[in-house]
Short mmCIF file of C-alpha atoms and ligand atoms in Angstrom, two decimals:
data_model
loop_
_atom_site.label_atom_id
_atom_site.label_comp_id
_atom_site.label_asym_id
_atom_site.label_seq_id
_atom_site.Cartn_x
_atom_site.Cartn_y
_atom_site.Cartn_z
CA MET A 207 16.55 -25.12 2.45
CA MET A 208 17.92 -22.51 4.92
CA LEU A 209 18.39 -19.00 3.67
CA LYS A 210 20.38 -16.25 5.34
CA VAL A 211 18.82 -13.00 6.60
CA SER A 212 21.35 -11.13 4.50
CA ASP A 213 19.81 -12.83 1.41
CA VAL A 214 16.67 -10.70 1.98
CA LYS A 215 18.82 -7.61 1.93
CA GLN A 216 20.76 -8.63 -1.11
CA PHE A 217 17.76 -9.86 -3.01
CA LEU A 218 16.01 -6.48 -2.60
CA TYR A 219 19.18 -4.69 -3.66
CA CYS A 220 19.77 -6.93 -6.64
CA PRO A 221 18.26 -10.46 -6.95
CA ARG A 222 21.21 -11.58 -9.11
CA VAL A 223 23.51 -11.46 -6.13
CA VAL A 224 21.45 -14.22 -4.52
CA TYR A 225 21.34 -16.12 -7.77
CA PHE A 226 25.12 -16.06 -7.96
CA THR A 227 25.27 -17.27 -4.35
CA TYR A 228 23.01 -20.29 -4.67
CA VAL A 229 22.26 -21.17 -8.25
CA MET A 230 25.51 -20.47 -10.06
CA PRO A 231 28.14 -19.95 -7.39
CA VAL A 232 31.02 -17.85 -8.67
CA HIS A 233 34.14 -16.62 -7.05
CA ARG A 234 33.64 -13.41 -5.16
CA LYS A 235 36.67 -11.37 -4.21
CA VAL A 236 36.66 -10.11 -0.60
CA THR A 237 37.15 -6.40 -1.10
CA ARG A 238 39.00 -4.00 1.14
CA LYS A 239 35.65 -2.34 1.81
CA MET A 240 34.26 -5.55 3.27
CA GLU A 241 37.27 -6.08 5.52
CA TYR A 242 37.03 -2.52 6.64
CA GLY A 243 33.31 -2.97 7.38
CA LYS A 244 34.09 -5.85 9.77
CA GLU A 245 36.66 -3.80 11.65
CA GLU A 246 34.26 -0.95 12.00
CA HIS A 247 31.51 -3.19 13.38
CA LEU A 248 33.91 -4.36 16.12
CA GLU A 249 34.82 -0.80 16.93
CA ILE A 250 31.10 0.15 17.25
CA GLU A 251 30.49 -2.82 19.50
CA ARG A 252 33.31 -1.67 21.79
CA LEU A 253 31.89 1.87 21.95
CA GLU A 254 28.29 0.67 22.40
CA ARG A 255 29.21 -1.33 25.50
CA ARG A 256 29.97 1.99 27.29
CA ARG A 257 26.87 3.85 26.26
CA GLY A 258 23.45 4.24 27.87
CA PHE A 259 20.13 3.65 26.10
CA ARG A 260 18.95 7.22 25.57
CA SER A 261 19.43 7.14 21.79
CA TYR A 262 17.06 4.10 21.70
CA ASP A 263 14.52 5.88 23.85
CA LEU A 264 14.81 3.22 26.51
CA SER A 265 15.63 3.76 30.16
CA GLU A 266 17.42 0.46 30.77
CA GLY A 267 18.25 -2.84 29.18
CA GLU A 268 20.88 -5.36 28.36
CA ARG A 269 22.84 -5.47 25.09
CA ARG A 270 23.53 -8.83 23.45
CA TYR A 271 25.94 -9.00 20.55
CA ARG A 272 26.23 -11.20 17.46
CA THR A 273 23.42 -13.54 18.36
CA LYS A 274 22.90 -16.56 16.11
CA LEU A 275 19.22 -16.77 15.27
CA CYS A 276 17.41 -19.48 13.33
CA SER A 277 13.86 -20.33 12.34
CA GLU A 278 12.97 -23.70 10.85
CA ARG A 279 9.47 -22.42 10.20
CA LEU A 280 10.57 -19.49 8.08
CA GLY A 281 13.55 -21.32 6.64
CA VAL A 282 16.02 -18.53 7.53
CA GLU A 283 18.95 -17.94 9.77
CA GLY A 284 21.38 -15.16 10.55
CA VAL A 285 23.65 -13.43 12.99
CA LEU A 286 22.19 -10.25 14.46
CA ASP A 287 24.67 -7.41 15.24
CA MET A 288 23.06 -6.53 18.54
CA HIS A 289 19.74 -6.70 20.38
CA ILE A 290 18.49 -4.98 23.51
CA VAL A 291 16.50 -6.95 26.08
CA CYS A 292 14.56 -4.97 28.70
CA GLY A 293 11.30 -5.02 30.60
CA SER A 294 9.31 -3.64 27.67
CA GLY A 295 10.54 -6.31 25.27
CA CYS A 296 13.44 -6.99 22.95
CA PHE A 297 14.63 -4.88 20.01
CA PRO A 298 16.99 -5.82 17.19
CA VAL A 299 19.72 -3.37 16.20
CA GLU A 300 21.68 -3.56 12.98
CA PHE A 301 24.76 -1.40 12.39
CA LYS A 302 24.93 0.22 8.97
CA ASN A 303 27.69 2.10 7.40
CA THR A 304 25.72 4.71 5.55
CA SER A 305 25.23 8.44 6.11
CA ARG A 306 22.20 8.51 3.82
CA HIS A 307 18.71 7.49 4.81
CA PRO A 308 18.76 3.69 5.17
CA GLY A 309 17.55 1.77 2.15
CA LEU A 310 14.45 -0.42 1.99
CA ASN A 311 16.64 -3.50 1.85
CA HIS A 312 18.13 -2.60 5.26
CA LYS A 313 14.69 -2.07 6.65
CA TYR A 314 13.47 -5.56 5.58
CA GLN A 315 16.63 -7.20 6.82
CA LEU A 316 15.87 -5.73 10.23
CA VAL A 317 12.24 -6.84 10.02
CA CYS A 318 13.43 -10.37 9.28
CA TYR A 319 15.70 -10.30 12.36
CA ALA A 320 12.77 -9.04 14.38
CA MET A 321 10.73 -12.07 13.23
CA LEU A 322 13.55 -14.37 14.29
CA LEU A 323 13.85 -12.68 17.66
CA GLU A 324 10.13 -13.14 18.18
CA GLU A 325 10.57 -16.84 17.66
CA GLN A 326 13.54 -17.00 20.00
CA TYR A 327 11.86 -15.12 22.84
CA GLY A 328 8.21 -16.02 22.14
CA LYS A 329 7.23 -12.34 22.40
CA PRO A 330 6.20 -9.78 19.84
CA VAL A 331 8.79 -7.34 18.64
CA ARG A 332 7.22 -3.94 17.96
CA HIS A 333 10.16 -2.08 16.57
CA GLY A 334 13.86 -2.31 15.83
CA PHE A 335 16.77 0.08 15.20
CA LEU A 336 19.20 0.81 12.41
CA TYR A 337 22.32 2.32 13.88
CA LEU A 338 23.87 4.54 11.24
CA ILE A 339 27.60 4.42 12.00
CA PRO A 340 28.88 7.70 10.35
CA GLY A 341 26.59 10.11 12.13
CA LYS A 342 25.95 7.82 15.22
CA ARG A 343 22.28 8.25 14.44
CA VAL A 344 19.62 5.73 15.42
CA HIS A 345 16.76 5.16 12.98
CA VAL A 346 13.60 3.50 14.33
CA VAL A 347 11.85 0.93 12.21
CA GLU A 348 8.34 -0.17 13.17
CA ILE A 349 7.69 -3.82 12.63
CA THR A 350 4.24 -3.66 11.08
CA PRO A 351 2.11 -6.66 9.93
CA ASN A 352 2.58 -5.57 6.29
CA ALA A 353 6.34 -5.45 6.66
CA ARG A 354 6.26 -9.04 8.02
CA THR A 355 4.13 -10.19 5.10
CA PHE A 356 6.56 -8.46 2.71
CA VAL A 357 9.53 -10.36 4.21
CA ARG A 358 7.65 -13.69 3.99
CA LYS A 359 6.79 -12.94 0.40
CA THR A 360 10.42 -12.02 -0.39
CA LEU A 361 11.67 -15.29 1.21
CA ASP A 362 9.20 -17.20 -0.99
CA GLN A 363 10.38 -15.36 -4.06
CA ILE A 364 13.99 -16.24 -3.30
CA LYS A 365 13.15 -19.91 -2.76
CA MET A 366 11.20 -19.95 -6.00
CA MET A 367 14.02 -18.32 -7.91
CA ILE A 368 16.48 -20.91 -6.58
CA ALA A 369 14.13 -23.87 -7.21
CA ARG A 370 13.45 -22.80 -10.77
CA GLU A 371 17.06 -21.66 -11.32
CA SER A 372 15.73 -18.61 -13.08
CA PHE A 373 18.11 -15.82 -13.83
CA PRO A 374 16.49 -12.58 -12.59
CA PRO A 375 16.61 -9.28 -14.37
CA ALA A 376 19.27 -6.72 -13.38
CA PRO A 377 18.17 -3.94 -11.06
CA ARG A 378 16.71 -0.85 -12.69
CA ARG A 379 19.27 1.39 -11.08
CA PRO A 380 22.53 1.10 -13.02
CA ALA A 381 24.49 2.78 -10.21
CA ARG A 382 24.15 -0.40 -8.18
CA CYS A 383 25.94 -2.43 -10.84
CA PHE A 384 28.99 -0.11 -10.78
CA GLU A 385 29.71 -1.01 -7.18
CA CYS A 386 28.95 -4.72 -7.46
CA GLU A 387 31.54 -7.48 -7.06
CA TYR A 388 29.63 -9.72 -9.48
CA ARG A 389 29.55 -7.21 -12.27
CA ASN A 390 31.90 -9.25 -14.47
CA TYR A 391 29.44 -12.15 -14.44
CA CYS A 392 26.49 -10.13 -15.68
CA ALA A 393 27.00 -9.86 -19.41
CA ASP A 394 24.11 -7.55 -20.00
CA VAL A 395 25.08 -4.66 -17.73
CA VAL A 396 27.73 -1.99 -18.38
CA MET B 88 -21.35 6.72 3.59
CA TYR B 89 -18.03 8.51 3.40
CA PHE B 90 -18.50 10.35 6.69
CA LEU B 91 -16.55 8.94 9.62
CA THR B 92 -18.22 8.02 12.85
CA GLU B 93 -16.90 9.44 16.13
CA GLU B 94 -14.99 6.22 16.79
CA GLU B 95 -13.49 6.16 13.34
CA LYS B 96 -12.47 9.83 13.75
CA LYS B 97 -10.74 8.94 16.99
CA HIS B 98 -9.03 5.99 15.40
CA LEU B 99 -7.85 8.27 12.56
CA LEU B 100 -6.72 11.20 14.70
CA LYS B 101 -5.19 9.38 17.67
CA GLY B 102 -3.99 6.24 15.97
CA LEU B 103 -3.43 6.32 12.26
CA LEU B 104 -2.38 9.89 11.68
CA PRO B 105 0.38 10.14 14.23
CA ARG B 106 1.57 6.62 13.36
CA SER B 107 1.62 7.42 9.65
CA ARG B 108 3.80 10.39 10.34
CA GLU B 109 6.17 8.48 12.64
CA LEU B 110 6.41 5.48 10.31
CA GLY B 111 8.23 7.44 7.68
CA ILE B 112 7.64 6.38 4.07
CA ALA B 113 10.73 5.60 1.98
CA GLU B 114 11.42 8.64 -0.16
CA GLU B 115 11.83 6.55 -3.32
CA LEU B 116 8.19 5.35 -2.87
CA ARG B 117 6.66 8.81 -2.75
CA GLY B 118 4.68 9.68 -5.91
CA TRP B 119 6.78 12.80 -6.55
CA ASN B 120 9.74 10.57 -7.29
CA TRP B 121 8.10 9.28 -10.41
CA PRO B 122 11.08 10.20 -12.71
CA ALA B 123 13.31 7.59 -10.98
CA PRO B 124 13.01 3.84 -10.41
CA PRO B 125 11.13 2.05 -9.00
CA LEU B 126 8.21 4.43 -9.68
CA GLN B 127 9.34 5.30 -13.24
CA PRO B 128 7.29 3.19 -15.62
CA VAL B 129 9.21 0.47 -17.43
CA TYR B 130 6.85 -0.05 -20.36
CA ASP B 131 4.94 2.57 -22.36
CA THR B 132 1.73 0.65 -21.80
CA VAL B 133 -0.92 2.84 -20.20
CA LEU B 134 -3.12 1.07 -17.65
CA ALA B 135 -6.27 2.17 -15.89
CA LEU B 136 -5.79 2.27 -12.13
CA TYR B 137 -8.39 -0.45 -11.52
CA GLU B 138 -6.51 -2.69 -14.01
CA VAL B 139 -3.42 -2.45 -11.80
CA ALA B 140 -5.26 -2.75 -8.50
CA ASN B 141 -7.85 -5.43 -9.16
CA SER B 142 -6.93 -9.00 -8.95
CA TYR B 143 -10.23 -10.89 -8.87
CA CYS B 144 -8.88 -13.34 -11.40
CA PRO B 145 -5.82 -14.89 -9.68
CA THR B 146 -3.80 -14.92 -12.97
CA ASN B 147 -5.24 -11.61 -14.24
CA ARG B 148 -6.35 -13.27 -17.46
CA ASP B 149 -9.29 -10.83 -17.66
CA LEU B 150 -6.77 -8.03 -18.25
CA TYR B 151 -5.11 -10.11 -20.99
CA LEU B 152 -8.46 -10.76 -22.66
CA ARG B 153 -9.37 -7.07 -22.64
CA ARG B 154 -6.12 -5.46 -23.51
CA VAL B 155 -4.41 -7.98 -25.69
CA ARG B 156 -7.18 -10.01 -27.31
CA ARG B 157 -9.60 -7.07 -27.26
CA VAL B 158 -12.46 -9.16 -25.88
CA PHE B 159 -14.92 -7.17 -23.84
CA PRO B 160 -17.39 -9.46 -22.01
CA ALA B 161 -20.50 -7.85 -20.58
CA PRO B 162 -20.18 -6.75 -16.95
CA SER B 163 -21.46 -9.14 -14.26
CA ALA B 164 -24.51 -8.29 -12.09
CA ALA B 165 -22.18 -7.49 -9.20
CA MET B 166 -20.24 -5.02 -11.36
CA VAL B 167 -23.47 -3.33 -12.47
CA GLN B 168 -24.60 -3.15 -8.84
CA GLY B 169 -21.41 -1.50 -7.73
CA ARG B 170 -21.55 1.08 -10.50
CA VAL B 171 -25.25 1.90 -9.89
CA LEU B 172 -24.97 2.20 -6.12
CA HIS B 173 -21.95 4.40 -6.50
CA ALA B 174 -23.87 6.66 -8.88
CA ALA B 175 -26.76 6.85 -6.34
CA LEU B 176 -24.42 8.19 -3.71
CA VAL B 177 -22.78 10.69 -6.00
CA HIS B 178 -26.21 11.92 -7.00
CA VAL B 179 -27.15 12.72 -3.36
CA LEU B 180 -23.80 14.35 -2.44
CA VAL B 181 -23.62 16.53 -5.53
CA SER B 182 -27.37 17.48 -5.34
CA ALA B 183 -26.87 18.48 -1.67
CA LYS B 184 -23.89 20.70 -2.50
CA ARG B 185 -25.79 22.28 -5.36
CA LEU B 186 -28.78 23.04 -3.13
CA ILE B 187 -26.60 24.68 -0.49
CA TYR B 188 -25.05 27.00 -3.04
CA SER B 189 -28.25 27.77 -4.99
CA VAL B 190 -30.68 28.15 -2.07
CA GLY B 191 -28.37 29.78 0.43
CA VAL B 192 -27.93 29.49 4.15
CA ALA B 193 -30.68 31.99 4.94
CA GLN B 194 -33.18 29.52 3.62
CA TYR B 195 -31.70 26.41 5.12
CA GLN B 196 -35.16 24.92 5.73
CA THR B 197 -35.70 24.91 2.00
CA ILE B 198 -32.37 23.12 1.51
CA CYS B 199 -33.43 20.45 3.97
CA ARG B 200 -36.93 20.13 2.56
CA GLU B 201 -35.73 19.90 -1.07
CA LEU B 202 -33.07 17.41 -0.09
CA GLN B 203 -35.68 15.33 1.74
CA GLU B 204 -37.77 15.29 -1.44
CA LEU B 205 -34.88 14.44 -3.73
CA GLY B 206 -35.64 11.26 -5.71
CA PRO B 207 -33.13 8.50 -6.46
CA VAL B 208 -30.90 8.75 -9.47
CA ASN B 209 -32.35 7.37 -12.75
CA VAL B 210 -30.65 4.11 -13.48
CA GLU B 211 -33.18 2.55 -15.81
CA SER B 212 -30.70 2.08 -18.68
CA GLU B 213 -28.30 0.21 -16.40
CA LEU B 214 -31.06 -2.00 -15.02
CA GLN B 215 -31.94 -3.30 -18.52
CA ALA B 216 -28.76 -5.41 -18.48
CA LEU B 217 -30.04 -7.36 -15.46
CA ALA B 218 -32.54 -10.11 -14.92
CA PRO B 219 -35.89 -8.67 -13.64
CA GLU B 220 -35.43 -9.94 -10.04
CA ASP B 221 -31.87 -8.55 -9.92
CA ALA B 222 -33.09 -5.23 -11.30
CA ALA B 223 -35.85 -5.01 -8.69
CA ASP B 224 -33.42 -5.78 -5.93
CA LEU B 225 -30.98 -3.17 -7.11
CA LYS B 226 -33.70 -0.55 -7.33
CA ARG B 227 -34.59 -1.27 -3.70
CA LYS B 228 -30.93 -0.89 -2.72
CA VAL B 229 -30.60 2.39 -4.64
CA ALA B 230 -33.62 3.73 -2.62
CA ILE B 231 -32.01 2.58 0.66
CA VAL B 232 -28.66 4.24 -0.10
CA THR B 233 -30.37 7.48 -1.25
CA GLU B 234 -32.53 7.77 1.93
CA PHE B 235 -29.64 6.89 4.19
CA GLU B 236 -27.37 9.54 2.73
CA LYS B 237 -29.98 12.25 2.59
CA ALA B 238 -30.74 11.78 6.28
CA ARG B 239 -27.04 11.92 7.12
CA ILE B 240 -26.45 15.18 5.21
CA ILE B 241 -29.53 16.91 6.61
CA SER B 242 -28.46 16.13 10.14
CA ARG B 243 -24.92 17.36 9.42
CA ILE B 244 -26.24 20.63 7.96
CA GLN B 245 -28.43 21.19 11.02
CA GLU B 246 -25.61 20.40 13.43
CA ILE B 247 -23.26 22.84 11.70
CA LEU B 248 -25.87 25.60 11.54
CA PHE B 249 -26.63 25.49 15.24
CA LYS B 250 -22.96 25.72 16.03
CA GLN B 251 -22.02 28.39 13.45
CA PRO B 252 -24.50 31.25 13.34
CA TYR B 253 -22.48 33.33 10.81
CA ILE B 254 -21.57 30.65 8.33
CA GLY B 255 -21.71 31.20 4.55
CA GLU B 256 -22.68 28.81 1.76
CA ASP B 257 -19.16 27.81 0.78
CA SER B 258 -18.06 26.95 4.30
CA LEU B 259 -21.34 25.06 4.96
CA ALA B 260 -20.89 22.99 1.86
CA VAL B 261 -17.31 22.05 2.78
CA LEU B 262 -18.10 21.32 6.41
CA ALA B 263 -21.27 19.38 5.75
CA ILE B 264 -19.89 17.41 2.83
CA PRO B 265 -16.08 17.44 3.17
CA VAL B 266 -15.39 15.22 0.18
CA ILE B 267 -14.78 15.74 -3.48
CA VAL B 268 -16.47 13.04 -5.40
CA GLU B 269 -15.07 11.62 -8.67
CA GLN B 270 -12.05 13.85 -8.62
CA LYS B 271 -10.30 13.60 -11.95
CA LEU B 272 -6.60 12.87 -11.91
CA ASP B 273 -3.94 12.42 -14.53
CA GLY B 274 -1.88 9.30 -13.83
CA SER B 275 0.53 9.68 -16.75
CA PHE B 276 3.59 10.23 -14.60
CA LEU B 277 3.16 6.73 -13.21
CA GLY B 278 2.23 5.01 -16.49
CA LEU B 279 -1.45 5.18 -15.71
CA SER B 280 -4.38 6.59 -17.57
CA PRO B 281 -4.63 10.38 -17.89
CA ASN B 282 -8.34 10.23 -17.04
CA LEU B 283 -8.47 8.57 -13.60
CA SER B 284 -11.21 9.36 -11.09
CA THR B 285 -11.10 8.71 -7.36
CA ASP B 286 -14.44 7.79 -5.66
CA ALA B 287 -13.79 10.47 -3.12
CA PHE B 288 -11.09 12.61 -1.61
CA THR B 289 -11.44 14.18 1.81
CA VAL B 290 -10.38 17.80 2.03
CA CYS B 291 -9.47 18.16 5.73
CA GLU B 292 -6.75 15.46 5.84
CA PRO B 293 -5.58 14.19 2.47
CA MET B 294 -7.31 10.81 2.42
CA ILE B 295 -8.32 8.70 -0.52
CA VAL B 296 -11.69 7.03 -0.11
CA ASP B 297 -12.97 4.14 -2.22
CA LEU B 298 -16.41 2.62 -2.02
CA LYS B 299 -17.00 -1.15 -2.43
CA PHE B 300 -20.05 -3.27 -2.43
CA GLY B 301 -19.01 -6.86 -1.93
CA GLU B 302 -16.57 -8.94 0.02
CA ARG B 303 -13.36 -7.49 1.43
CA ARG B 304 -10.29 -8.44 -0.56
CA ASP B 305 -6.66 -7.62 0.41
CA PHE B 306 -5.91 -6.09 -2.95
CA HIS B 307 -8.63 -3.48 -2.46
CA ARG B 308 -6.04 -1.41 -0.67
CA LEU B 309 -4.07 -1.11 -3.95
CA THR B 310 -6.82 1.18 -5.23
CA THR B 311 -6.26 3.75 -2.46
CA THR B 312 -2.53 3.24 -2.78
CA GLY B 313 -2.54 3.95 -6.49
CA TYR B 314 -4.55 7.14 -6.08
CA ALA B 315 -2.31 8.28 -3.25
CA LEU B 316 0.75 7.82 -5.52
CA VAL B 317 -0.94 9.70 -8.35
CA MET B 318 -1.90 12.56 -6.01
CA GLU B 319 1.65 12.79 -4.73
CA SER B 320 2.96 12.73 -8.30
CA LEU B 321 0.65 15.63 -9.27
CA TYR B 322 0.57 17.89 -6.23
CA GLU B 323 3.77 16.88 -4.34
CA PHE B 324 2.17 16.64 -0.90
CA PRO B 325 2.15 13.41 1.11
CA VAL B 326 -0.97 11.27 1.08
CA ASN B 327 -0.60 8.72 3.87
CA ILE B 328 -4.11 7.49 4.60
CA GLY B 329 -6.66 5.46 2.65
CA CYS B 330 -10.17 4.43 3.56
CA LEU B 331 -12.15 1.64 1.98
CA VAL B 332 -15.83 1.91 2.65
CA TYR B 333 -17.72 -1.39 2.41
CA GLY B 334 -21.47 -1.22 2.02
CA SER B 335 -23.70 -4.25 2.41
CA PHE B 336 -27.37 -4.89 2.97
CA ARG B 337 -29.11 -6.81 5.75
CA GLY B 338 -32.73 -6.82 4.68
CA ASP B 339 -33.66 -3.14 4.36
CA ARG B 340 -30.69 -1.95 6.42
CA LEU B 341 -27.57 -0.57 4.96
CA ILE B 342 -24.46 -1.77 6.90
CA ILE B 343 -21.24 0.20 6.51
CA ASN B 344 -17.78 -0.96 7.51
CA LYS B 345 -14.63 1.00 6.93
CA ASP B 346 -11.05 -0.09 6.51
CA LEU B 347 -8.89 2.87 7.41
CA HIS B 348 -5.29 2.18 6.63
CA ILE B 349 -1.83 3.69 6.25
CA ILE B 350 -0.48 3.71 2.71
CA ASP B 351 2.86 2.34 3.81
CA ASP B 352 6.02 1.19 2.02
CA GLU B 353 4.68 -2.37 1.47
CA LEU B 354 1.45 -1.30 -0.20
CA ARG B 355 3.35 1.13 -2.41
CA GLN B 356 5.81 -1.55 -3.46
CA TRP B 357 2.97 -3.99 -4.09
CA PHE B 358 1.26 -1.50 -6.29
CA ILE B 359 4.36 -0.74 -8.36
CA GLU B 360 5.14 -4.47 -8.76
CA SER B 361 1.62 -5.10 -9.88
CA ARG B 362 1.80 -2.22 -12.34
CA ASP B 363 5.09 -3.50 -13.84
CA GLU B 364 3.91 -7.09 -13.98
CA LYS B 365 0.64 -6.21 -15.71
CA ALA B 366 2.21 -3.67 -18.06
CA ARG B 367 4.67 -6.37 -19.10
CA MET B 368 1.87 -8.80 -19.70
CA VAL B 369 0.15 -6.32 -21.96
CA TYR B 370 3.29 -5.05 -23.68
CA GLU B 371 4.68 -8.56 -24.35
CA GLU B 372 1.23 -9.99 -25.02
CA ILE B 373 1.72 -12.81 -22.55
CA ASP B 374 -1.23 -15.11 -21.91
CA PRO B 375 -0.99 -15.77 -18.13
CA GLY B 376 -3.06 -18.97 -18.36
CA PHE B 377 -5.83 -20.15 -16.09
CA PRO B 378 -5.78 -20.21 -12.30
CA ALA B 379 -6.37 -23.47 -10.39
CA GLU B 380 -9.86 -22.17 -9.72
CA CYS B 381 -11.86 -19.44 -11.49
CA TYR B 382 -13.82 -17.25 -9.16
CA GLN B 383 -17.54 -17.56 -8.90
CA GLY B 384 -19.45 -15.28 -11.25
CA CYS B 385 -16.42 -14.10 -13.28
CA HIS B 386 -17.79 -12.07 -16.18
CA CYS B 387 -15.01 -13.51 -18.40
CA TYR B 388 -15.96 -17.15 -17.81
CA ALA B 389 -17.53 -17.69 -21.26
CA ALA B 390 -14.70 -15.91 -23.05
CA CYS B 391 -12.05 -18.04 -21.20
CA HIS B 392 -13.77 -21.41 -21.17
CA GLY B 393 -15.85 -21.18 -24.33
S1 SF4 C 686 -12.67 -17.18 -16.29
FE1 SF4 C 686 -11.02 -17.79 -14.91
S2 SF4 C 686 -9.14 -17.41 -16.08
FE2 SF4 C 686 -10.80 -16.34 -17.16
S3 SF4 C 686 -10.63 -14.32 -16.24
FE3 SF4 C 686 -12.21 -15.39 -15.03
S4 SF4 C 686 -11.11 -16.31 -13.28
FE4 SF4 C 686 -9.56 -15.63 -14.83
#
């Protein structure tokens, strides 16, 4: 089965979101926040086209937007916001709408994209970037061997959860449930 | 055995240390964030650090036997060997420190001579648990470790003394033997035992060192990770580096390999997951069953398979 890169992010935020997507699909309302997020991504894309590469610590390169990536081997596909191709390699960039330090789920989503880019270009990807929209800050993420292993393990966990149709426990941070669109379907959370 | 070679120092200073600082560890995975998830313990089961870190049995049934069924099989020969060789090393390091303080720098030749004459630690009671040929072999290994470490410390003392003409005892002890052995730590903040003990902790750069005799296993890094988290929870300073020291014997030679590593986000998450999984197993008294294959020489074999 093919998973989405965003499943890695969701699973690490709350595994139940992935359960509700694959095992027991339920209706999910598209919120205003989600619509707004899409518009914002387009705006960033427009602004990025005019910028140099200084914030990525690169002297030159070419930006490629919304690239469809897929790996049969890993069983995962996704659309990457942007990547930079230059003489020293290629680097995935994900746009994130957060002013706080990016979460671990964002980090592993980027690592997963880096693994897909490697397969596409046949070259190792050493690091990637999380572009934090509110402060226009760029956060560097090193793609370490352990981070790759962690992503592979997470993909296996997701596949196992789907195959066994096992309902996972709720996240241990109740704050996450307050913001969740699936909250009504989880009977055991407030 | 804990001292780094010149190449290892270079690898640490030019490679690992700057990288560990650049890498940036997620704040939620720092030991000082123990009051919040994911570090906050879920169950009130207290585990020893080795119980969280070790995974020789693929299903961890050994832990279930010990903690739920209260079955305590005798340690295997490999376990006794590890314990005894570790004690041999501690004996030399602590005796050397003691000599430096009691004899004093002015009589450094006495320090070196007495250290040279230091006999191996007495391990007769431990050897009784072994077959005679295993006991003889272990005794030989204890002597090798003791001689090796004595020679290393004497040469370090001499090297420091010729560079530092005005050095005092305290400084000599720290420079010649820059490790604290068996440092006691309270792991309660992380749901671990209040009486933990690291094999060694280096003073110059906070680094957890763990000594192993036996094959390398990927989960060995969980030991250094666990101690790093505990240190962070107690003292609130970052501990980013771990070092596993692997000792082995080729005839009469001691071979030492080190695995210097960054205690990164992934190791920290792996440790926490392992803690939660195992604490649940004990708390809920879940028998994890048998693995597809039991490992060679498991000390629980008789208890598991009758
Ligand atoms: S005998 Fe097998 S199941 Fe029992 S603890 Fe050892 S490896 Fe695990």
